[in-house]
């Protein structure tokens, strides 16, 4: 299984890494030329000075890149005055932040802890900006991978099996969805045995189900449920379906709903589905497995590079670093 919290931070960064608005890649050094005048610095006009901070256009761009997705950013550019409204909001937020700093709200322990958590997310984003392309390359799925995954994990591609039954339900007091006139347990079981006896005596399922059953899903259909996948009914019911002889009513089965009389018409065992029928599913599962494997290998490498101790091991004091050059 994927790690939900970790993959909330990482996969999106691997798929679509947001460009950094405030930095640009360094230009390649040009061939030697005669000295020339220094090129003017890129324009980054001052928008405001609030408290002791100077806010520039690049600060607004970074704010917008974090606040808006690409589609929203495009809409902002198309709507007259929209960017000005965002700039106004940005500067007003800066004004409120300046007030909070002035009043010392940034000096509390709770504030520092929350800032550390925000720093955690930003640092992971920065790390994925740098290392994402290399990880993506390792996550590229080969053409044969889905079939290989299918062959190695056949149990993941078996059908659940299915069954068709005729069935009636006699509820008892205290059972789930039991009507007010439900019988005590012993009487409910006796009534189920009576229904079974009438079926064995030759009465039809249509007749007996209408007379005895309270199951709204089947009583008016001769108790019939057709082509039901295993896993949809309560376990005692399905256990009876798996073990009863075909074509005749079995002994009453007690569940949380009451007593059931079940006649198994047919059942199909789980079977391996053809690869072509589950090819898309196999591809998705193989991709997830590859992503998990690549990420785990990456994390294992980090644990060798950086001290990483959890549980009881974290309680012990860290070992003193070994002196370089060995002992003399």
XYZ file of C-alpha atoms in Angstrom:
328
model
C 0.000 0.000 0.000
C 1.135 3.546 -0.693
C 1.924 5.847 2.207
C -1.003 8.300 2.020
C 0.604 11.179 3.943
C 3.916 10.975 2.109
C 2.291 10.647 -1.294
C 0.181 13.696 -0.548
C 3.438 15.623 -0.780
C 5.459 13.774 -3.386
C 3.631 12.389 -6.480
C 2.095 15.671 -7.559
C 5.509 17.238 -7.284
C 6.970 14.502 -9.453
C 4.250 14.826 -12.100
C 4.009 18.590 -12.333
C 6.683 20.558 -10.595
C 5.771 24.212 -10.186
C 8.349 26.594 -11.579
C 10.071 28.896 -9.165
C 8.987 32.406 -9.960
C 11.780 34.241 -8.199
C 14.785 32.446 -9.673
C 16.101 31.749 -13.142
C 18.756 29.300 -14.269
C 22.173 30.800 -14.593
C 23.233 31.633 -18.138
C 26.091 29.684 -19.667
C 29.343 31.652 -19.656
C 29.880 33.402 -22.956
C 33.073 33.302 -24.925
C 35.666 35.908 -23.893
C 34.910 39.349 -25.288
C 36.073 42.856 -24.804
C 34.863 44.385 -21.510
C 31.357 45.725 -21.776
C 29.045 47.753 -19.615
C 27.369 45.810 -16.806
C 23.897 44.642 -17.845
C 21.068 46.230 -15.885
C 19.467 44.034 -13.212
C 16.085 42.561 -14.121
C 13.268 44.867 -13.147
C 11.613 43.971 -9.858
C 9.700 47.094 -8.913
C 8.824 47.930 -5.344
C 5.105 47.493 -4.631
C 5.002 48.693 -1.050
C 6.935 49.167 2.164
C 5.037 47.765 5.121
C 6.664 47.965 8.514
C 10.329 47.156 8.046
C 9.768 45.092 4.881
C 10.029 46.032 1.236
C 7.665 44.084 -1.006
C 8.418 43.691 -4.698
C 6.687 42.343 -7.792
C 8.554 39.044 -7.420
C 7.008 38.592 -3.973
C 3.540 38.996 -5.470
C 4.385 36.525 -8.255
C 5.469 33.937 -5.706
C 2.275 34.519 -3.721
C 0.170 34.036 -6.854
C 2.035 30.854 -7.849
C 1.272 29.359 -4.438
C -2.318 30.606 -4.296
C -3.609 29.956 -7.818
C -3.427 26.939 -10.092
C -2.367 27.537 -13.725
C -5.970 27.817 -14.970
C -6.857 30.358 -12.286
C -3.684 32.298 -13.047
C -4.660 32.459 -16.722
C -8.163 33.651 -15.840
C -6.680 36.342 -13.600
C -4.552 37.632 -16.501
C -7.598 37.761 -18.789
C -9.959 39.590 -16.419
C -9.348 43.329 -16.274
C -8.454 44.486 -12.778
C -8.180 40.967 -11.338
C -4.440 41.117 -10.756
C -4.850 44.438 -9.017
C -7.375 42.877 -6.630
C -4.983 40.040 -5.853
C -2.198 42.556 -5.265
C -4.459 44.484 -2.888
C -5.255 41.284 -0.962
C -1.570 40.341 -0.845
C -0.543 43.714 0.599
C -3.401 43.682 3.118
C -2.294 40.226 4.278
C 1.223 41.607 4.656
C -0.208 44.456 6.727
C -1.939 41.999 9.086
C 1.240 39.920 9.322
C 3.202 43.057 10.228
C 0.728 43.749 13.043
C 1.122 40.153 14.302
C 4.919 40.514 14.321
C 4.675 43.898 16.063
C 2.582 42.292 18.821
C 5.044 39.411 19.213
C 2.762 36.646 17.960
C 5.696 35.180 16.028
C 7.662 34.582 19.220
C 5.446 31.907 20.779
C 6.493 28.251 20.909
C 3.284 27.226 19.113
C 4.076 29.598 16.240
C 7.604 28.239 15.887
C 6.345 24.651 15.804
C 3.807 25.454 13.094
C 6.460 27.265 11.088
C 8.649 24.153 11.298
C 5.817 22.076 9.811
C 5.361 24.585 7.004
C 9.110 24.537 6.433
C 8.884 20.739 6.190
C 6.515 20.960 3.239
C 8.518 23.669 1.474
C 11.783 21.765 1.924
C 10.263 18.564 0.500
C 8.978 20.597 -2.451
C 12.444 22.018 -3.019
C 13.994 18.551 -2.801
C 11.512 17.174 -5.339
C 12.135 20.136 -7.633
C 15.758 19.047 -7.750
C 15.470 15.262 -7.688
C 12.035 14.743 -9.237
C 13.238 14.242 -12.834
C 15.631 11.455 -11.818
C 12.897 9.730 -9.797
C 10.432 10.119 -12.658
C 12.834 8.443 -15.039
C 13.033 5.419 -12.734
C 9.232 5.275 -12.510
C 8.738 4.844 -16.235
C 6.868 1.575 -16.751
C 8.194 -0.844 -19.358
C 5.885 -2.411 -21.938
C 6.198 -5.883 -20.403
C 5.675 -4.737 -16.817
C 1.849 -5.092 -16.679
C 1.971 -8.725 -17.901
C 4.840 -9.522 -15.552
C 2.897 -8.064 -12.627
C -0.166 -10.082 -13.647
C 1.874 -13.289 -13.771
C 3.525 -12.613 -10.403
C 0.299 -11.686 -8.570
C -2.448 -14.000 -9.880
C -4.520 -13.716 -6.689
C -5.053 -10.013 -7.371
C -6.789 -10.851 -10.648
C -9.109 -13.645 -9.621
C -12.851 -13.065 -9.761
C -14.606 -13.202 -6.400
C -16.822 -16.086 -7.432
C -20.606 -15.792 -7.593
C -23.802 -17.618 -6.733
C -27.551 -17.768 -7.291
C -29.848 -18.788 -4.442
C -33.439 -18.979 -3.345
C -33.843 -17.773 0.188
C -36.344 -16.718 2.821
C -35.869 -14.749 6.026
C -37.703 -15.147 9.319
C -36.749 -12.208 11.557
C -36.393 -12.451 15.334
C -36.638 -9.903 18.106
C -33.505 -7.793 18.427
C -32.318 -8.544 14.885
C -31.297 -5.843 12.435
C -34.277 -4.238 10.670
C -36.639 -6.561 12.541
C -40.328 -5.550 12.428
C -42.219 -4.901 15.645
C -44.006 -8.271 15.460
C -40.762 -10.259 15.106
C -40.752 -13.550 17.019
C -38.448 -14.549 19.872
C -35.387 -16.460 18.688
C -36.663 -19.983 19.413
C -40.014 -19.318 17.737
C -38.336 -17.700 14.728
C -36.137 -20.764 14.257
C -39.179 -23.058 14.552
C -40.976 -21.031 11.874
C -37.942 -21.281 9.582
C -37.955 -25.068 10.088
C -41.640 -25.088 9.192
C -40.930 -23.203 5.967
C -38.160 -25.684 5.115
C -40.546 -28.602 5.735
C -43.164 -27.103 3.416
C -40.567 -26.710 0.661
C -39.448 -30.308 1.118
C -43.115 -31.326 1.027
C -43.501 -29.973 -2.488
C -44.701 -26.410 -2.106
C -43.122 -23.906 -4.483
C -40.646 -21.253 -3.498
C -43.045 -18.606 -4.802
C -45.704 -19.757 -2.360
C -43.475 -20.345 0.671
C -41.416 -17.157 0.298
C -44.564 -15.010 0.191
C -45.969 -16.762 3.262
C -42.855 -16.840 5.458
C -40.224 -14.344 4.280
C -39.882 -10.681 5.227
C -36.931 -10.012 2.895
C -38.124 -7.185 0.612
C -35.508 -7.928 -2.024
C -36.621 -11.472 -2.790
C -39.944 -12.514 -1.197
C -41.967 -11.560 -4.289
C -39.489 -13.297 -6.636
C -39.652 -16.768 -5.140
C -36.745 -15.826 -2.863
C -34.395 -15.542 -5.839
C -31.060 -13.729 -5.856
C -29.117 -14.293 -9.086
C -25.437 -13.929 -9.984
C -24.353 -12.337 -6.704
C -20.625 -11.849 -6.166
C -19.285 -13.319 -2.954
C -18.615 -10.605 -0.423
C -22.016 -8.900 -0.601
C -23.851 -10.931 2.044
C -23.061 -11.495 5.726
C -20.444 -14.231 6.406
C -22.752 -16.919 7.900
C -25.033 -16.648 4.872
C -22.161 -16.975 2.400
C -20.581 -19.823 4.346
C -23.839 -21.755 3.918
C -23.845 -20.924 0.210
C -20.308 -22.308 -0.130
C -21.003 -25.572 1.722
C -24.630 -26.557 1.138
C -25.627 -29.164 -1.420
C -27.110 -27.710 -4.597
C -30.816 -27.704 -5.365
C -32.386 -28.324 -1.949
C -33.175 -26.191 1.097
C -30.620 -26.327 3.907
C -30.943 -26.087 7.656
C -31.886 -22.622 9.012
C -28.896 -20.268 9.186
C -28.808 -17.653 11.931
C -27.444 -14.183 11.109
C -27.871 -10.710 12.570
C -31.081 -10.451 10.522
C -32.766 -13.597 11.789
C -33.062 -17.146 10.411
C -32.559 -17.886 6.708
C -33.559 -20.905 4.699
C -31.274 -21.099 1.687
C -31.369 -23.207 -1.452
C -28.250 -22.881 -3.596
C -29.124 -22.909 -7.291
C -25.534 -22.603 -8.543
C -22.168 -21.228 -7.494
C -19.033 -20.344 -9.399
C -15.613 -20.573 -7.773
C -13.134 -17.712 -8.099
C -11.174 -17.961 -11.332
C -8.219 -16.160 -12.840
C -9.436 -13.532 -15.273
C -7.730 -13.373 -18.689
C -4.939 -10.827 -18.888
C -6.637 -8.894 -21.699
C -9.721 -8.432 -19.506
C -7.703 -6.867 -16.686
C -4.832 -5.328 -18.650
C -5.650 -1.748 -17.646
C -5.979 -2.724 -13.995
C -2.674 -4.613 -14.168
C -0.977 -1.571 -15.677
C -2.251 0.703 -12.915
C -1.228 -1.734 -10.189
C 2.199 -2.274 -11.746
C 2.721 1.481 -11.939
C 1.797 1.934 -8.283
C 4.110 -0.913 -7.283
C 6.986 0.603 -9.268
C 6.440 4.039 -7.728
C 6.424 2.499 -4.266
C 9.597 0.564 -4.997
C 11.451 3.603 -6.353
C 10.361 5.773 -3.446
C 11.316 3.118 -0.889
C 14.765 2.709 -2.450
C 15.211 6.487 -2.384
C 14.186 6.669 1.290
C 16.435 3.733 2.192
C 19.327 5.620 0.634
C 18.518 8.719 2.676
C 18.453 6.653 5.873
C 22.017 5.558 5.169
C 23.108 9.123 4.462
C 21.345 10.808 7.384
C 21.059 9.486 10.981
C 17.582 7.952 11.262
C 16.464 6.251 14.474
C 12.887 5.506 15.543
C 11.197 3.837 18.498
C 13.448 2.561 21.274
C 16.561 3.287 19.213
C 15.708 6.988 19.265
C 15.796 7.023 23.084
C 19.487 6.170 23.252
C 21.976 9.053 22.990
C 23.573 9.501 19.602
C 26.968 7.885 19.195
C 29.928 10.243 19.148
C 31.331 10.775 15.654
C 34.424 8.738 14.892
C 37.629 10.777 14.589
C 38.977 11.056 11.083
C 42.257 9.367 10.313
C 41.865 6.589 12.903
C 43.553 6.227 16.291
C 47.259 6.342 16.845
